[in-house]
CSV table of C-alpha atoms and ligand atoms in Angstrom, one decimal:
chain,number,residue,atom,x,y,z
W,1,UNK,CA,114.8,-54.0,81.1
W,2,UNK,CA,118.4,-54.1,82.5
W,3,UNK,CA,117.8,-57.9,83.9
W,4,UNK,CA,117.0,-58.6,81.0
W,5,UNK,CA,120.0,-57.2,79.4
W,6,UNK,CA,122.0,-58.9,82.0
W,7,UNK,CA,119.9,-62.6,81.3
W,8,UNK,CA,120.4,-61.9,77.3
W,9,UNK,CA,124.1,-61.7,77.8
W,10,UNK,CA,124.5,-64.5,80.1
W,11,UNK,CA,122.6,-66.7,77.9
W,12,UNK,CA,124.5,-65.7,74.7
W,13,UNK,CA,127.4,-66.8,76.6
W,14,UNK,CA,126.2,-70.2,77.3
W,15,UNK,CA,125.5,-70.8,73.5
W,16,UNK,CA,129.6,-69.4,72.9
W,17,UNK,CA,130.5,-71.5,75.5
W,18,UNK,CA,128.9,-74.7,74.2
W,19,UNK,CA,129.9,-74.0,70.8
W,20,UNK,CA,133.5,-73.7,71.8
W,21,UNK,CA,133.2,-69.6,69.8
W,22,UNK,CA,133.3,-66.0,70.5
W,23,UNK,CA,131.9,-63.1,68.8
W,24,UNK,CA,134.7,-61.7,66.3
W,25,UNK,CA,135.5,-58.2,65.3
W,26,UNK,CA,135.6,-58.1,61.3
W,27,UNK,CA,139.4,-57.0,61.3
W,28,UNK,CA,142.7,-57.4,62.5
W,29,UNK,CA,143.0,-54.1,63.6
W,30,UNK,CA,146.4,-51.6,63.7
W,31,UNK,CA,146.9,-48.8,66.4
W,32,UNK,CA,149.8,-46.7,65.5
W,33,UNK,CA,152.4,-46.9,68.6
W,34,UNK,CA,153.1,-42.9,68.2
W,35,UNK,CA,149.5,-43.3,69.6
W,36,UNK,CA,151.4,-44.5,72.5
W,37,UNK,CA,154.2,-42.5,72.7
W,38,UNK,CA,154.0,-38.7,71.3
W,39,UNK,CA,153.7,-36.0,73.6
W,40,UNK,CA,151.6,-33.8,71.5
W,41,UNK,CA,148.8,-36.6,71.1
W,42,UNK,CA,148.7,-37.4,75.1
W,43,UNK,CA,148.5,-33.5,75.7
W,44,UNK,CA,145.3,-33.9,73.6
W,45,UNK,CA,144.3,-36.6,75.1
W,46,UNK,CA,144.7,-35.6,78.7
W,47,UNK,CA,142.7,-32.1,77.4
W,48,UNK,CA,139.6,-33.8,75.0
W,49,UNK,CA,139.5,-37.0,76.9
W,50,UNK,CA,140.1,-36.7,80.8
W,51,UNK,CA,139.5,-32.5,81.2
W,52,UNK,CA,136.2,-33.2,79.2
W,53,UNK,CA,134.6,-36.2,80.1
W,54,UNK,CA,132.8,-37.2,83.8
W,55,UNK,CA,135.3,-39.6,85.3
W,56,UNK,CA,134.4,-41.7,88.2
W,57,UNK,CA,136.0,-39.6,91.4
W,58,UNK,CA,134.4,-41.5,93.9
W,59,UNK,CA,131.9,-44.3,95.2
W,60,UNK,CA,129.4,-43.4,97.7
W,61,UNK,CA,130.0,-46.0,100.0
W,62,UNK,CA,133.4,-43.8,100.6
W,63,UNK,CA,130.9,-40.4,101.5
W,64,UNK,CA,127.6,-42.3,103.0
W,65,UNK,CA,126.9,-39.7,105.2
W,66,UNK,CA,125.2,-36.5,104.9
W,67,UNK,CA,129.1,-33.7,105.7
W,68,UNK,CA,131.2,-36.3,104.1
W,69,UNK,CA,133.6,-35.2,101.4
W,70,UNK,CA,136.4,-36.0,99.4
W,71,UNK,CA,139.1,-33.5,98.6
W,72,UNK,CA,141.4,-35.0,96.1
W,73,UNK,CA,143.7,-33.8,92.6
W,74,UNK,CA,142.6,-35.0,89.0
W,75,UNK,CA,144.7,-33.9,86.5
W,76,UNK,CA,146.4,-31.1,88.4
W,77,UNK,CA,142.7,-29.5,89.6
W,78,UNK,CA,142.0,-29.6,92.9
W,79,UNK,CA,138.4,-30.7,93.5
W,80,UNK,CA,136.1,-31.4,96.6
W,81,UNK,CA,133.7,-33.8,96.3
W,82,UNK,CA,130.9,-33.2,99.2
W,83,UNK,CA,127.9,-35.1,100.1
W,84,UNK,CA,124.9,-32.4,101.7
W,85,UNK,CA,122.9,-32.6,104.3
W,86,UNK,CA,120.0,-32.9,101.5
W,87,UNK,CA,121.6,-36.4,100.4
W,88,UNK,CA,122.6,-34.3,97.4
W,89,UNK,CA,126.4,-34.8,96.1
W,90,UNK,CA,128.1,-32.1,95.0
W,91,UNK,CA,131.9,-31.6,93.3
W,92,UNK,CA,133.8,-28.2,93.3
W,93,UNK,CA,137.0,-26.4,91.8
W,94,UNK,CA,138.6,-26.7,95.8
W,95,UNK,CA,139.7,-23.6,95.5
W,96,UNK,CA,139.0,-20.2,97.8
W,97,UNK,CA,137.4,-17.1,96.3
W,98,UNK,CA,139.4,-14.7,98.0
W,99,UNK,CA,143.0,-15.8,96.9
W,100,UNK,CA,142.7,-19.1,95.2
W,101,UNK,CA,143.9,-21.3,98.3
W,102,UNK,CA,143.1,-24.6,98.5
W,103,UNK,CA,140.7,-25.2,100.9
W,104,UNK,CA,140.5,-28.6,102.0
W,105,UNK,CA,143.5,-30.8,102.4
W,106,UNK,CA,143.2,-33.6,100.3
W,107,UNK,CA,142.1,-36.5,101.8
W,108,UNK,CA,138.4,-37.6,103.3
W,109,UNK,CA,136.3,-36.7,106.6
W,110,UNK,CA,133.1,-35.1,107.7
W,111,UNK,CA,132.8,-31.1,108.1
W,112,UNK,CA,129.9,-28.9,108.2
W,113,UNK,CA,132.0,-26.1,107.0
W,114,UNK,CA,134.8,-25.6,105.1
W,115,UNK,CA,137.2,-23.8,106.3
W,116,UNK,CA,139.8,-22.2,104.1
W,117,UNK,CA,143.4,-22.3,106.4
W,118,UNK,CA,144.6,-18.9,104.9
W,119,UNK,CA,142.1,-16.4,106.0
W,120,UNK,CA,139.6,-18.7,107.2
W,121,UNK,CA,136.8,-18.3,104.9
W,122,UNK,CA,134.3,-20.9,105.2
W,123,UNK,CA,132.0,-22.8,102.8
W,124,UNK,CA,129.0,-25.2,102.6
W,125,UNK,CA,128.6,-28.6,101.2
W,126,UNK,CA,126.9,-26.2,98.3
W,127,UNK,CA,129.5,-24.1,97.8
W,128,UNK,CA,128.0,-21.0,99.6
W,129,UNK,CA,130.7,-18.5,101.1
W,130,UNK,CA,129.5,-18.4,104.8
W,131,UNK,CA,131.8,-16.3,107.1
W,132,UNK,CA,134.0,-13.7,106.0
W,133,UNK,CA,136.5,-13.1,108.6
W,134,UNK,CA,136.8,-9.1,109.8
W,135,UNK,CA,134.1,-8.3,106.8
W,136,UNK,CA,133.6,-4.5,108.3
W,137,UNK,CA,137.5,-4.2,107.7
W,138,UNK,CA,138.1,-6.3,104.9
W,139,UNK,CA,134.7,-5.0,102.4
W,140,UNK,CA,131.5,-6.4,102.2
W,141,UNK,CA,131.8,-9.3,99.9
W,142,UNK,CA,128.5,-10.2,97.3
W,143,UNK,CA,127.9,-13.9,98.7
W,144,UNK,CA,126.3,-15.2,95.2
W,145,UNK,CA,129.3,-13.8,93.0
W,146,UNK,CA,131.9,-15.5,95.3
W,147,UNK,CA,130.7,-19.3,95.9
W,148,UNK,CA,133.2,-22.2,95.3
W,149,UNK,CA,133.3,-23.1,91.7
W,150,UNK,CA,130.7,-25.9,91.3
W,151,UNK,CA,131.3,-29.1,88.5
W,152,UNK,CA,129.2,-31.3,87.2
W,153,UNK,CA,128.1,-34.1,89.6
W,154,UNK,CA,125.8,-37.1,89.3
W,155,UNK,CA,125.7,-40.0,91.6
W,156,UNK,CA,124.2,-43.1,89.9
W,157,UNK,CA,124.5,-46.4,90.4
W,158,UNK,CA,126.7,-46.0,93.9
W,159,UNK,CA,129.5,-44.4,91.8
W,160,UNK,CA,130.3,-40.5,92.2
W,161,UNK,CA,130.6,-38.9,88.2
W,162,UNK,CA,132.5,-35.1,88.2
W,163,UNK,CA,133.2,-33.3,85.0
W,164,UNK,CA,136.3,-31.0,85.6
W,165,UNK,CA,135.4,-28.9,83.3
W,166,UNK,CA,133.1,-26.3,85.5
W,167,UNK,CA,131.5,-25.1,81.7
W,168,UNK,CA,131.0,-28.3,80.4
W,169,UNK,CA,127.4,-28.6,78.6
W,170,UNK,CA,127.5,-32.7,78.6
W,171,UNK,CA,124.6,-34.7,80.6
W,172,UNK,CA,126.2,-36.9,82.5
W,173,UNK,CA,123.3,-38.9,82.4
W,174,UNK,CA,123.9,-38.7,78.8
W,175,UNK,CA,127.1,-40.0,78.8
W,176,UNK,CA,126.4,-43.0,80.6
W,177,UNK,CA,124.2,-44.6,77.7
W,178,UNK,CA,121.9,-46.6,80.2
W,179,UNK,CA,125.2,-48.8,81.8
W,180,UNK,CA,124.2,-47.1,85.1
W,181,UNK,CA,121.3,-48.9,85.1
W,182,UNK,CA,123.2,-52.8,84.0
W,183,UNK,CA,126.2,-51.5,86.8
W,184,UNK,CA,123.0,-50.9,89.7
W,185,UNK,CA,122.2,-54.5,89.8
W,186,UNK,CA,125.4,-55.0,92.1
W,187,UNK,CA,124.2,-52.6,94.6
W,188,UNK,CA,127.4,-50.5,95.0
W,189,UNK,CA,125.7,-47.8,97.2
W,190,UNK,CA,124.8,-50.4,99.9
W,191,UNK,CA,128.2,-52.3,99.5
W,192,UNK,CA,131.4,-50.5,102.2
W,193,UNK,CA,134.4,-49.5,101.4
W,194,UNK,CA,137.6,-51.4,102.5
W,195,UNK,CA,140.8,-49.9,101.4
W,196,UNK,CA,142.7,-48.2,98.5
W,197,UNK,CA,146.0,-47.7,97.2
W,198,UNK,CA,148.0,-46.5,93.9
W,199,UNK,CA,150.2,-48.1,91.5
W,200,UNK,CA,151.9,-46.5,89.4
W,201,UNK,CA,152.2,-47.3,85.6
W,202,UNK,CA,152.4,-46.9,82.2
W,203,UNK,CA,150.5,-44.8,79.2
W,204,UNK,CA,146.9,-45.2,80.5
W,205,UNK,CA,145.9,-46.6,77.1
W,206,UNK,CA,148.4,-49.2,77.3
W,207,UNK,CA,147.0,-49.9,81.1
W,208,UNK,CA,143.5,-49.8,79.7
W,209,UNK,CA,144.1,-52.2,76.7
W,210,UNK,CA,145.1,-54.4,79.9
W,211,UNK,CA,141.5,-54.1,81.6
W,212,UNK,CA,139.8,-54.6,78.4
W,213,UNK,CA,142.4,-57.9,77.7
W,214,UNK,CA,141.2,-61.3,78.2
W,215,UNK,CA,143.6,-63.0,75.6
W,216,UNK,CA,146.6,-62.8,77.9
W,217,UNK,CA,145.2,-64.2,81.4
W,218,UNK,CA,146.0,-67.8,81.0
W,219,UNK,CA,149.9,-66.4,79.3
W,220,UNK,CA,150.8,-63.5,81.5
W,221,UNK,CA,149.1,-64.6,84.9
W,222,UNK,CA,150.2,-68.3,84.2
W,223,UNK,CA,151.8,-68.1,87.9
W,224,UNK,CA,148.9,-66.7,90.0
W,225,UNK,CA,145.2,-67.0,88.7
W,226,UNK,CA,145.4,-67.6,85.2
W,227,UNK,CA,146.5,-71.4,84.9
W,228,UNK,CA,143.0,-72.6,84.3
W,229,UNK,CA,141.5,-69.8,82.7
W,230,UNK,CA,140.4,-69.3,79.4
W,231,UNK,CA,141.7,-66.4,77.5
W,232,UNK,CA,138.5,-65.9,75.0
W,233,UNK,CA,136.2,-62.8,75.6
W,234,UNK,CA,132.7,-61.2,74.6
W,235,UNK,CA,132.2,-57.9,74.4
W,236,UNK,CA,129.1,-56.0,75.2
W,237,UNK,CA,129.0,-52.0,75.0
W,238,UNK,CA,127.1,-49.0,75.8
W,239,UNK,CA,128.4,-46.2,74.2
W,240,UNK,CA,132.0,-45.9,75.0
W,241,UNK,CA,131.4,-48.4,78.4
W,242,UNK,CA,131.9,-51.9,77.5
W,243,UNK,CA,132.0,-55.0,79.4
W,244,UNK,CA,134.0,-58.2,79.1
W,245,UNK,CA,132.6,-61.6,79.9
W,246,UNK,CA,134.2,-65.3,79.7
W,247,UNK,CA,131.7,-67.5,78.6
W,248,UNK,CA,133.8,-71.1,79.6
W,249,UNK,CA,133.8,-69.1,83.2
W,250,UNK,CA,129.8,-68.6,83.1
W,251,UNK,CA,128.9,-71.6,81.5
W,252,UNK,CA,131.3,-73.1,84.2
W,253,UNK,CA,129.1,-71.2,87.2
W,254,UNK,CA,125.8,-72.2,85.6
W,255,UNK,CA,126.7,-75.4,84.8
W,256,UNK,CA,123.2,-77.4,85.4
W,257,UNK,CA,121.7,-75.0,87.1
W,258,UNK,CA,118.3,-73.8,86.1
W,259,UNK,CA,117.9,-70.0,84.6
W,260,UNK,CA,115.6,-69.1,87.4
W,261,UNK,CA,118.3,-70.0,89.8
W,262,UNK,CA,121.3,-68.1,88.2
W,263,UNK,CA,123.4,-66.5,90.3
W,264,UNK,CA,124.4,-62.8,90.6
W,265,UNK,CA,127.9,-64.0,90.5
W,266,UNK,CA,127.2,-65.2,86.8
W,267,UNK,CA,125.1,-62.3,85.9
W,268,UNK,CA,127.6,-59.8,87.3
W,269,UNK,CA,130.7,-61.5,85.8
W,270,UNK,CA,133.6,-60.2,84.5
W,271,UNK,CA,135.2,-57.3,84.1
W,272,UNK,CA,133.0,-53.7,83.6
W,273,UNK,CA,134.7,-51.2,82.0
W,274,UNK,CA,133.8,-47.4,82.5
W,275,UNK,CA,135.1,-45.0,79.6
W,276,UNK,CA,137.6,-43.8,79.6
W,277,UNK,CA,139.5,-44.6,83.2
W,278,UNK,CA,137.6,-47.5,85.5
W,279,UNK,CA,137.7,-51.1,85.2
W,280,UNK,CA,135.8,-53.0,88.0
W,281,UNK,CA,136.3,-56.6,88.8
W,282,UNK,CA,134.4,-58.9,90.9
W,283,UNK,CA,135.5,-61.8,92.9
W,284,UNK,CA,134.2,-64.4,95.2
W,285,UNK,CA,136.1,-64.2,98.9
W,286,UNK,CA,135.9,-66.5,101.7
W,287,UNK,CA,134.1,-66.5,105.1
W,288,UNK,CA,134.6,-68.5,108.5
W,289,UNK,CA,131.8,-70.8,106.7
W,290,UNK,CA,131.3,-71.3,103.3
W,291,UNK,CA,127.9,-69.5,103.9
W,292,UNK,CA,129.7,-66.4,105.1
W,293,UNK,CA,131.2,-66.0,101.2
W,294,UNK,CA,131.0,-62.5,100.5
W,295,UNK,CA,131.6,-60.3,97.2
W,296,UNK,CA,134.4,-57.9,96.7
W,297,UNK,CA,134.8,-55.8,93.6
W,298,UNK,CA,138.6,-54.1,92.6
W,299,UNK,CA,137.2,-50.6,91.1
W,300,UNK,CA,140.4,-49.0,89.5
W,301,UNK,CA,140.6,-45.4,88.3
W,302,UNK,CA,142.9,-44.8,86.0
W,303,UNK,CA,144.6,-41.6,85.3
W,304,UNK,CA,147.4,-39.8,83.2
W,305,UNK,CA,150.1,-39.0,85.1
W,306,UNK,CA,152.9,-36.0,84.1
W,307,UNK,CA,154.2,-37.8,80.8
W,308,UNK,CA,153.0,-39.9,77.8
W,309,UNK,CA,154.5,-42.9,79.5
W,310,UNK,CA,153.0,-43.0,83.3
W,311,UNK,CA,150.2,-43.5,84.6
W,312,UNK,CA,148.4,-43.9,88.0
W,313,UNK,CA,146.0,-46.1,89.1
W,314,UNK,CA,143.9,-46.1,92.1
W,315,UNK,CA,142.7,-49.3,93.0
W,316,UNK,CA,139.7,-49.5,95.6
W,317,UNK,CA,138.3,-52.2,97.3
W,318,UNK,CA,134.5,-52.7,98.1
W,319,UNK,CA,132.5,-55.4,99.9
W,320,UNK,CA,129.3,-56.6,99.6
W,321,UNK,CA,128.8,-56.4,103.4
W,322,UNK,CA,130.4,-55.5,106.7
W,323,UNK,CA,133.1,-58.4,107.2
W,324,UNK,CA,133.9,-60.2,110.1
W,325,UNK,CA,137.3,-60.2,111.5
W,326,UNK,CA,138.2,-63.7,109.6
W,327,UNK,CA,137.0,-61.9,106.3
W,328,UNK,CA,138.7,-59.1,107.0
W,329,UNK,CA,141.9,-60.7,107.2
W,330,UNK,CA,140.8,-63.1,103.8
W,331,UNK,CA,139.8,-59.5,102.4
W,332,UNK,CA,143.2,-57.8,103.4
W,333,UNK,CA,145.4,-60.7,101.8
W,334,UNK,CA,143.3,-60.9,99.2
W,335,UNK,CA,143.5,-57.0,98.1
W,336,UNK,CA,147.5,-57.8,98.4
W,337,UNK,CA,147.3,-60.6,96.4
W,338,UNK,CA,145.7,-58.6,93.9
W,339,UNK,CA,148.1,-55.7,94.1
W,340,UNK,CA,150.8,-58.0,93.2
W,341,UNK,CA,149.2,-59.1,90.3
W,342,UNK,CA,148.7,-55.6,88.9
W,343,UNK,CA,152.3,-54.5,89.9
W,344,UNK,CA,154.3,-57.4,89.1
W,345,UNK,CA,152.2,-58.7,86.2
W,346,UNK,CA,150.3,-56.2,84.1
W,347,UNK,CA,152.2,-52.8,84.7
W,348,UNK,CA,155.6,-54.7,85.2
W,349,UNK,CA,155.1,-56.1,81.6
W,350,UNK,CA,153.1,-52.6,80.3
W,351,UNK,CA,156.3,-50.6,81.8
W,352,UNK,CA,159.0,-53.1,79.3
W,353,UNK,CA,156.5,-52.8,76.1
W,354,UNK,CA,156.4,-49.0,77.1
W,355,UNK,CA,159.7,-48.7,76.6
W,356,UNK,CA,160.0,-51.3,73.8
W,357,UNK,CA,157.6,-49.3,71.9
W,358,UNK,CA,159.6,-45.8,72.7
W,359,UNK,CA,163.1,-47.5,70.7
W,360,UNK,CA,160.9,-47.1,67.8
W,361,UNK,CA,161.4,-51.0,66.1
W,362,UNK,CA,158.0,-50.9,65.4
W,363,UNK,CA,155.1,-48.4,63.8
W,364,UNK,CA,151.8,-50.4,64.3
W,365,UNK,CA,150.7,-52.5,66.7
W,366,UNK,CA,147.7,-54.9,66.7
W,367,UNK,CA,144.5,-55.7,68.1
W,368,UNK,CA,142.6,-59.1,66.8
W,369,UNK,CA,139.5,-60.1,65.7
W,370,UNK,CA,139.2,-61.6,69.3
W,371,UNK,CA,140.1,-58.1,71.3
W,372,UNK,CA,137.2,-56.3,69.7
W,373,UNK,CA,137.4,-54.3,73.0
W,374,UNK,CA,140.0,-53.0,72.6
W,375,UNK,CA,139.6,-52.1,68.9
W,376,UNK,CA,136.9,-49.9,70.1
W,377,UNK,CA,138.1,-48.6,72.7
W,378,UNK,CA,141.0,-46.7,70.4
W,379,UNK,CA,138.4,-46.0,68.1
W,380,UNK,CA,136.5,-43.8,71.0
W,381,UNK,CA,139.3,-42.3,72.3
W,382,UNK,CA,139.8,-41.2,68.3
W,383,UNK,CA,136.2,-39.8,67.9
W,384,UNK,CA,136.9,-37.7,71.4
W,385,UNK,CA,139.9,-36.2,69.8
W,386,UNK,CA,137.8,-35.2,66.6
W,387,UNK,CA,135.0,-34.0,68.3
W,388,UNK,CA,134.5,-30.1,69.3
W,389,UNK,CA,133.5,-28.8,73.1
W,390,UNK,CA,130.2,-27.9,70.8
W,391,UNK,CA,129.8,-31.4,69.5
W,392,UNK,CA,130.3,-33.1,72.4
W,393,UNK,CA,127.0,-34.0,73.8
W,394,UNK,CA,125.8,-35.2,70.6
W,395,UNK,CA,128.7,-37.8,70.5
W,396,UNK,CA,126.7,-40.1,73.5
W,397,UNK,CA,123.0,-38.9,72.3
W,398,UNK,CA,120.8,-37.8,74.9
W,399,UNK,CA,118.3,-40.1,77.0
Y,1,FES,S1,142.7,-17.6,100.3
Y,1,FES,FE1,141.1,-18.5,101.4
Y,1,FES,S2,140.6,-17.2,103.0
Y,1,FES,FE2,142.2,-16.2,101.9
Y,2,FE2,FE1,146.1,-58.7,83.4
């Protein structure tokens, strides 16, 4: 069913891209720029949006093995992300029961137990309190009433989902509206994980509206990639996840070549989007031999940082295979190359129009009929804010 989805789309591109057209929203479409810049509004947003929704915390080529985990802070909460020795991932509030200590240092490794460095109580990759040091002295302690705070988890598709909010009554399944199932055709759990790093920059809606952006590649990344590139864009959604194709770059890839031969370069193209903080984008990079091409992919997590008008993004890089020194070297410069564009390019510019937009010359800005992306992508992020904790599951519809 999901082939198909991803065949449907590719063809629909090829009859854009012969026709010269792209799909168009209805409407020019306004997005006030206090949306931008109030401090009220991003509290909200950081509360209904990020506290509430499953946000992509990890891949599982990071935690591949059964003791692996991932300690890391998401919007001020400590979590620990930990991989069982079932298979099973789990995430946690990474915080002790006896004083509220962080446990784990942020960071990755591989620990049977966890060990708190205050008192030294120790955990499982379930969250079970194990060892209680001097119990006799210190008073026996119920085990089940004293576990690490558990949140939602749910692996799919070789990406790692946590809720922070440890009550939160929304499937994740739910919430994913079938794109798991269009994302699994790359693969991602048996691809390896090569680096990360974090950029800062600005508002994270003003960062997203970047991912979702095809109209400014051939303006704004004139000087690195975007010389020959076409700056039209389809958009195809599930639920709040949408992705972004090209159709003169897939008709370009499939150009004369039959439909049974199509490429998972041209099915997989262009840039996924997963609401409301991960863009992933593929690219092609070289071997020794042309043969030895392998694929990368640029996941980037996006996240609020301490004011309306900053924002971090971590940007990981994954491979399709393990890579040989030459790649690795290709891969490395590569990543860079990358990095600079993000930097210097997109947050350089979304930093200035930041600050262009916090002197107040202006009370709208505007998304066209050809950024239907990112017209919808306001409009979720409006529909989360109006929604109740109660109402919440009913917003993606269950399975
Ligand atoms: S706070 Fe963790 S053992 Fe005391
Ligand atoms: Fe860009």
């Amino acid at each position: 069913m999901s082939k198909e989805q991803l065949i449907e789309i590719t063809r629909d591109n090829l009859e854009h891209a012969a026709a010269g057209s792209i799909r168009q929203a209805e409407s020019i479409a306004q997005v006030p720029v206090a949306n931008y810049i109030d401090r009220e509004r991003w509290q909200r947003e950081c509360d209904s949006v990020f506290r509430r929704l499953p946000l992509v915390l990890a891949t599982t080529c990071e935690l591949p093995e059964a003791g692996d985990y991932k300690a890391l802070s998401v919007m001020d909460l400590p979590v620990l992300i930990t991989r069982g020795a079932d298979g099973t991932m789990r995430a946690f509030e990474n915080s002790c029961a006896h004083r509220g200590s962080q446990v784990m240092a942020d960071g990755r490794g591989n620990a049977k137990r966890f060990v708190c460095p205050y008192h030294a109580w120790s955990y499982d990759s379930t969250g079970a309190l194990k060892h209680v040091l001097h119990e006799s002295e210190f008073g026996e302690v119920d085990r089940a009433c004293h576990r690490l705070t558990e949140l939602p988890c749910l692996e799919r598709a070789g990406l790692i989902w946590v809720t922070l909010d440890s009550q939160s009554t929304l499937d994740i399944g739910a919430f994913l509206c079938n794109y798991d199932e269009v994302l699994g055709h790359f693969n991602f759990a048996d691809w390896h994980f090569f680096a990360d790093r974090t950029l800062r920059g600005p508002n994270w809606k003003i960062a997203y509206d970047g991912y979702l952006d095809f109209y400014h590649l051939p303006i704004l990344h004139r000087e690195t990639f975007g010389s020959d590139i076409s700056g039209q864009a389809m958009y195809y959604q599930w639920g709040p996840h949408q992705r972004v194709t090209s159709p003169p770059t897939i008709a370009a890839l499939l150009d004369g070549v039959a439909q049974d031969q199509w490429s998972r370069e041209a099915l997989l193209s262009g840039v996924w989007t997963i609401f409301p903080h991960v863009s992933i984008a593929s690219f092609v990079g070289v071997g020794a031999v042309e043969e030895d091409a392998y694929q990368g992919i640029m996941l980037s997590q996006l996240f609020p940082g301490s004011e309306p008008g900053e924002s971090f993004t971590v940007q990981n890089f994954l491979v399709d295979r393990e890579l040989t020194e030459v790649q690795r070297e290709a891969a490395t410069a590569q990543f860079s190359f990358l990095e600079h564009v993000v930097r210097d390019e997109d947050y350089a510019t979304g930093l200035r129009q930041q600050k262009a937009l916090e002197a107040g010359s202006r009370e709208f800005v505007l998304f066209g009929r050809n950024e239907e992306g990112g017209q919808l992508f306001h409009q979720w992020v409006e529909k989360l804010l109006a929604t109740s904790d109660e109402d919440l599951p009913t917003l993606f519809g269950a399975r």
